Amino acid sequence: MKKTAFIYGVMGLIPFLAFGVLLPVWPLDWQGKLAYTFLTYSAIILTFLSGAVWGITISDAKNAAKEEKSTKGLTVGIVFSLVAVGALLMPYPMSLYLLTASFVILFLLEVGLMFKGVYPLWYTFLRLALTCVVVVCHGFLWYWVYDLGSGVLPQIM
C-alpha cells in the first residue's frame, strides 16, 4: 500500500508542476487557461483529500461511542470541499491564497489524525512531502502570474 500511495501521490503532482512551476514554458496565449486549470485541479485535489478524511473517519468509527467523536472528520470533509468550490468562485489571487492555506490547514488536521492513531506515520510523512511540493507550486504560480505581470493575470480573473 505504501508503494501505491507514493506512486499515485507523485503522479498527482504532475499537473501542479506542469501548470505551476513550468507555466512560463507554455505559449503565452495558453497561460491564462493553464493557470485557471491549475486552480481547478488544485480545488479538485483539495476536495479529494478532504473526502479521504471523511472516508477514514467513517471506517475508523467502530462503535457507537467512537461514532460521536468522529463527526469532526465528517465536518472536515464537507468544509474543505465547500472551500475548494468557493475558491473557484473567487477572483485571482484570492483563490490561490485560499487554496494554498487550505492545503496547509488540512495537512495539520491530518497530523492530528496521525497522533490519534487514525493515520499511519508513513502516510503523514508522504502527505508532508506532497503538501510541501503543492504549496511551492502554488507559490510559483503566484510569482509567474502576479509578480512578473506576464499578461496572464487579466486572462484568469
PDB file of N, CA and C in Angstrom, residues 64-114:
ATOM      1  N   ALA A  64     -20.462   2.794  18.715  1.00  0.00           N
ATOM      2  CA  ALA A  64     -21.340   3.970  18.866  1.00  0.00           C
ATOM      3  C   ALA A  64     -20.639   5.112  19.596  1.00  0.00           C
ATOM      4  N   ALA A  65     -19.851   4.812  20.601  1.00  0.00           N
ATOM      5  CA  ALA A  65     -19.180   5.869  21.359  1.00  0.00           C
ATOM      6  C   ALA A  65     -18.164   6.593  20.478  1.00  0.00           C
ATOM      7  N   LYS A  66     -17.478   5.833  19.669  1.00  0.00           N
ATOM      8  CA  LYS A  66     -16.486   6.440  18.798  1.00  0.00           C
ATOM      9  C   LYS A  66     -17.146   7.209  17.661  1.00  0.00           C
ATOM     10  N   GLU A  67     -18.306   6.765  17.211  1.00  0.00           N
ATOM     11  CA  GLU A  67     -19.012   7.458  16.130  1.00  0.00           C
ATOM     12  C   GLU A  67     -19.301   8.902  16.495  1.00  0.00           C
ATOM     13  N   GLU A  68     -19.672   9.146  17.738  1.00  0.00           N
ATOM     14  CA  GLU A  68     -19.979  10.508  18.150  1.00  0.00           C
ATOM     15  C   GLU A  68     -18.735  11.390  18.112  1.00  0.00           C
ATOM     16  N   LYS A  69     -17.583  10.821  18.397  1.00  0.00           N
ATOM     17  CA  LYS A  69     -16.338  11.581  18.358  1.00  0.00           C
ATOM     18  C   LYS A  69     -15.853  11.793  16.930  1.00  0.00           C
ATOM     19  N   SER A  70     -16.356  11.016  15.986  1.00  0.00           N
ATOM     20  CA  SER A  70     -15.857  11.053  14.618  1.00  0.00           C
ATOM     21  C   SER A  70     -16.472  12.149  13.765  1.00  0.00           C
ATOM     22  N   THR A  71     -17.412  12.893  14.272  1.00  0.00           N
ATOM     23  CA  THR A  71     -18.079  13.883  13.434  1.00  0.00           C
ATOM     24  C   THR A  71     -17.149  14.998  12.977  1.00  0.00           C
ATOM     25  N   LYS A  72     -16.055  15.230  13.673  1.00  0.00           N
ATOM     26  CA  LYS A  72     -15.107  16.264  13.241  1.00  0.00           C
ATOM     27  C   LYS A  72     -14.518  15.915  11.876  1.00  0.00           C
ATOM     28  N   GLY A  73     -14.207  14.660  11.664  1.00  0.00           N
ATOM     29  CA  GLY A  73     -13.675  14.231  10.365  1.00  0.00           C
ATOM     30  C   GLY A  73     -14.692  14.404   9.254  1.00  0.00           C
ATOM     31  N   LEU A  74     -15.957  14.170   9.559  1.00  0.00           N
ATOM     32  CA  LEU A  74     -17.009  14.387   8.564  1.00  0.00           C
ATOM     33  C   LEU A  74     -17.134  15.864   8.240  1.00  0.00           C
ATOM     34  N   THR A  75     -17.028  16.687   9.265  1.00  0.00           N
ATOM     35  CA  THR A  75     -17.093  18.143   9.069  1.00  0.00           C
ATOM     36  C   THR A  75     -15.923  18.619   8.216  1.00  0.00           C
ATOM     37  N   VAL A  76     -14.732  18.087   8.480  1.00  0.00           N
ATOM     38  CA  VAL A  76     -13.558  18.446   7.685  1.00  0.00           C
ATOM     39  C   VAL A  76     -13.806  18.128   6.210  1.00  0.00           C
ATOM     40  N   GLY A  77     -14.362  16.956   5.943  1.00  0.00           N
ATOM     41  CA  GLY A  77     -14.643  16.556   4.568  1.00  0.00           C
ATOM     42  C   GLY A  77     -15.572  17.522   3.861  1.00  0.00           C
ATOM     43  N   ILE A  78     -16.601  17.951   4.540  1.00  0.00           N
ATOM     44  CA  ILE A  78     -17.567  18.877   3.944  1.00  0.00           C
ATOM     45  C   ILE A  78     -16.987  20.284   3.817  1.00  0.00           C
ATOM     46  N   VAL A  79     -16.401  20.794   4.885  1.00  0.00           N
ATOM     47  CA  VAL A  79     -15.922  22.176   4.889  1.00  0.00           C
ATOM     48  C   VAL A  79     -14.865  22.401   3.807  1.00  0.00           C
ATOM     49  N   PHE A  80     -13.884  21.519   3.718  1.00  0.00           N
ATOM     50  CA  PHE A  80     -12.829  21.732   2.730  1.00  0.00           C
ATOM     51  C   PHE A  80     -13.326  21.541   1.300  1.00  0.00           C
ATOM     52  N   SER A  81     -14.317  20.687   1.104  1.00  0.00           N
ATOM     53  CA  SER A  81     -14.920  20.568  -0.226  1.00  0.00           C
ATOM     54  C   SER A  81     -15.616  21.865  -0.612  1.00  0.00           C
ATOM     55  N   LEU A  82     -16.328  22.458   0.333  1.00  0.00           N
ATOM     56  CA  LEU A  82     -17.007  23.726   0.053  1.00  0.00           C
ATOM     57  C   LEU A  82     -16.010  24.865  -0.137  1.00  0.00           C
ATOM     58  N   VAL A  83     -14.941  24.856   0.623  1.00  0.00           N
ATOM     59  CA  VAL A  83     -13.893  25.870   0.463  1.00  0.00           C
ATOM     60  C   VAL A  83     -13.277  25.765  -0.936  1.00  0.00           C
ATOM     61  N   ALA A  84     -13.038  24.548  -1.392  1.00  0.00           N
ATOM     62  CA  ALA A  84     -12.446  24.345  -2.720  1.00  0.00           C
ATOM     63  C   ALA A  84     -13.352  24.899  -3.812  1.00  0.00           C
ATOM     64  N   VAL A  85     -14.639  24.613  -3.717  1.00  0.00           N
ATOM     65  CA  VAL A  85     -15.585  25.139  -4.702  1.00  0.00           C
ATOM     66  C   VAL A  85     -15.667  26.660  -4.595  1.00  0.00           C
ATOM     67  N   GLY A  86     -15.714  27.166  -3.377  1.00  0.00           N
ATOM     68  CA  GLY A  86     -15.761  28.607  -3.170  1.00  0.00           C
ATOM     69  C   GLY A  86     -14.544  29.313  -3.730  1.00  0.00           C
ATOM     70  N   ALA A  87     -13.382  28.667  -3.640  1.00  0.00           N
ATOM     71  CA  ALA A  87     -12.155  29.272  -4.161  1.00  0.00           C
ATOM     72  C   ALA A  87     -12.249  29.489  -5.668  1.00  0.00           C
ATOM     73  N   LEU A  88     -12.934  28.584  -6.349  1.00  0.00           N
ATOM     74  CA  LEU A  88     -13.077  28.734  -7.799  1.00  0.00           C
ATOM     75  C   LEU A  88     -13.991  29.901  -8.170  1.00  0.00           C
ATOM     76  N   LEU A  89     -14.801  30.333  -7.241  1.00  0.00           N
ATOM     77  CA  LEU A  89     -15.713  31.449  -7.490  1.00  0.00           C
ATOM     78  C   LEU A  89     -15.092  32.798  -7.119  1.00  0.00           C
ATOM     79  N   MET A  90     -13.937  32.755  -6.489  1.00  0.00           N
ATOM     80  CA  MET A  90     -13.266  33.981  -6.030  1.00  0.00           C
ATOM     81  C   MET A  90     -12.332  34.506  -7.112  1.00  0.00           C
ATOM     82  N   PRO A  91     -12.045  35.792  -7.078  1.00  0.00           N
ATOM     83  CA  PRO A  91     -11.080  36.332  -8.046  1.00  0.00           C
ATOM     84  C   PRO A  91      -9.664  35.894  -7.699  1.00  0.00           C
ATOM     85  N   TYR A  92      -8.843  35.818  -8.731  1.00  0.00           N
ATOM     86  CA  TYR A  92      -7.428  35.573  -8.539  1.00  0.00           C
ATOM     87  C   TYR A  92      -6.820  36.865  -8.000  1.00  0.00           C
ATOM     88  N   PRO A  93      -5.924  36.899  -7.077  1.00  0.00           N
ATOM     89  CA  PRO A  93      -5.168  35.820  -6.466  1.00  0.00           C
ATOM     90  C   PRO A  93      -5.776  35.287  -5.169  1.00  0.00           C
ATOM     91  N   MET A  94      -6.947  35.804  -4.770  1.00  0.00           N
ATOM     92  CA  MET A  94      -7.553  35.326  -3.516  1.00  0.00           C
ATOM     93  C   MET A  94      -7.807  33.814  -3.561  1.00  0.00           C
ATOM     94  N   SER A  95      -8.225  33.303  -4.717  1.00  0.00           N
ATOM     95  CA  SER A  95      -8.469  31.865  -4.846  1.00  0.00           C
ATOM     96  C   SER A  95      -7.180  31.084  -4.607  1.00  0.00           C
ATOM     97  N   LEU A  96      -6.084  31.592  -5.122  1.00  0.00           N
ATOM     98  CA  LEU A  96      -4.803  30.923  -4.943  1.00  0.00           C
ATOM     99  C   LEU A  96      -4.377  30.932  -3.476  1.00  0.00           C
ATOM    100  N   TYR A  97      -4.561  32.063  -2.792  1.00  0.00           N
ATOM    101  CA  TYR A  97      -4.240  32.149  -1.363  1.00  0.00           C
ATOM    102  C   TYR A  97      -5.084  31.167  -0.554  1.00  0.00           C
ATOM    103  N   LEU A  98      -6.384  31.134  -0.845  1.00  0.00           N
ATOM    104  CA  LEU A  98      -7.294  30.270  -0.095  1.00  0.00           C
ATOM    105  C   LEU A  98      -6.948  28.795  -0.295  1.00  0.00           C
ATOM    106  N   LEU A  99      -6.670  28.409  -1.528  1.00  0.00           N
ATOM    107  CA  LEU A  99      -6.321  27.014  -1.787  1.00  0.00           C
ATOM    108  C   LEU A  99      -5.004  26.643  -1.110  1.00  0.00           C
ATOM    109  N   THR A 100      -4.024  27.517  -1.192  1.00  0.00           N
ATOM    110  CA  THR A 100      -2.729  27.245  -0.548  1.00  0.00           C
ATOM    111  C   THR A 100      -2.897  27.068   0.958  1.00  0.00           C
ATOM    112  N   ALA A 101      -3.585  27.989   1.584  1.00  0.00           N
ATOM    113  CA  ALA A 101      -3.808  27.902   3.031  1.00  0.00           C
ATOM    114  C   ALA A 101      -4.601  26.652   3.387  1.00  0.00           C
ATOM    115  N   SER A 102      -5.553  26.290   2.551  1.00  0.00           N
ATOM    116  CA  SER A 102      -6.387  25.116   2.826  1.00  0.00           C
ATOM    117  C   SER A 102      -5.575  23.832   2.809  1.00  0.00           C
ATOM    118  N   PHE A 103      -4.635  23.715   1.868  1.00  0.00           N
ATOM    119  CA  PHE A 103      -3.781  22.523   1.847  1.00  0.00           C
ATOM    120  C   PHE A 103      -2.960  22.424   3.128  1.00  0.00           C
ATOM    121  N   VAL A 104      -2.441  23.533   3.597  1.00  0.00           N
ATOM    122  CA  VAL A 104      -1.624  23.537   4.820  1.00  0.00           C
ATOM    123  C   VAL A 104      -2.490  23.181   6.030  1.00  0.00           C
ATOM    124  N   ILE A 105      -3.648  23.802   6.139  1.00  0.00           N
ATOM    125  CA  ILE A 105      -4.535  23.545   7.282  1.00  0.00           C
ATOM    126  C   ILE A 105      -5.026  22.099   7.273  1.00  0.00           C
ATOM    127  N   LEU A 106      -5.393  21.591   6.099  1.00  0.00           N
ATOM    128  CA  LEU A 106      -5.841  20.202   6.023  1.00  0.00           C
ATOM    129  C   LEU A 106      -4.724  19.259   6.446  1.00  0.00           C
ATOM    130  N   PHE A 107      -3.501  19.535   6.017  1.00  0.00           N
ATOM    131  CA  PHE A 107      -2.388  18.693   6.439  1.00  0.00           C
ATOM    132  C   PHE A 107      -2.224  18.709   7.957  1.00  0.00           C
ATOM    133  N   LEU A 108      -2.318  19.882   8.563  1.00  0.00           N
ATOM    134  CA  LEU A 108      -2.185  19.976  10.020  1.00  0.00           C
ATOM    135  C   LEU A 108      -3.283  19.189  10.730  1.00  0.00           C
ATOM    136  N   LEU A 109      -4.486  19.218  10.192  1.00  0.00           N
ATOM    137  CA  LEU A 109      -5.571  18.413  10.760  1.00  0.00           C
ATOM    138  C   LEU A 109      -5.281  16.923  10.613  1.00  0.00           C
ATOM    139  N   GLU A 110      -4.666  16.547   9.494  1.00  0.00           N
ATOM    140  CA  GLU A 110      -4.305  15.140   9.296  1.00  0.00           C
ATOM    141  C   GLU A 110      -3.187  14.707  10.243  1.00  0.00           C
ATOM    142  N   VAL A 111      -2.314  15.617  10.603  1.00  0.00           N
ATOM    143  CA  VAL A 111      -1.290  15.302  11.613  1.00  0.00           C
ATOM    144  C   VAL A 111      -1.982  14.935  12.928  1.00  0.00           C
ATOM    145  N   GLY A 112      -3.029  15.672  13.253  1.00  0.00           N
ATOM    146  CA  GLY A 112      -3.813  15.337  14.438  1.00  0.00           C
ATOM    147  C   GLY A 112      -4.401  13.933  14.352  1.00  0.00           C
ATOM    148  N   LEU A 113      -4.847  13.539  13.173  1.00  0.00           N
ATOM    149  CA  LEU A 113      -5.373  12.183  12.989  1.00  0.00           C
ATOM    150  C   LEU A 113      -4.273  11.135  13.149  1.00  0.00           C
ATOM    151  N   MET A 114      -3.070  11.479  12.760  1.00  0.00           N
ATOM    152  CA  MET A 114      -1.950  10.561  12.937  1.00  0.00           C
ATOM    153  C   MET A 114      -1.665  10.356  14.428  1.00  0.00           C
TER     154      MET A 114
END
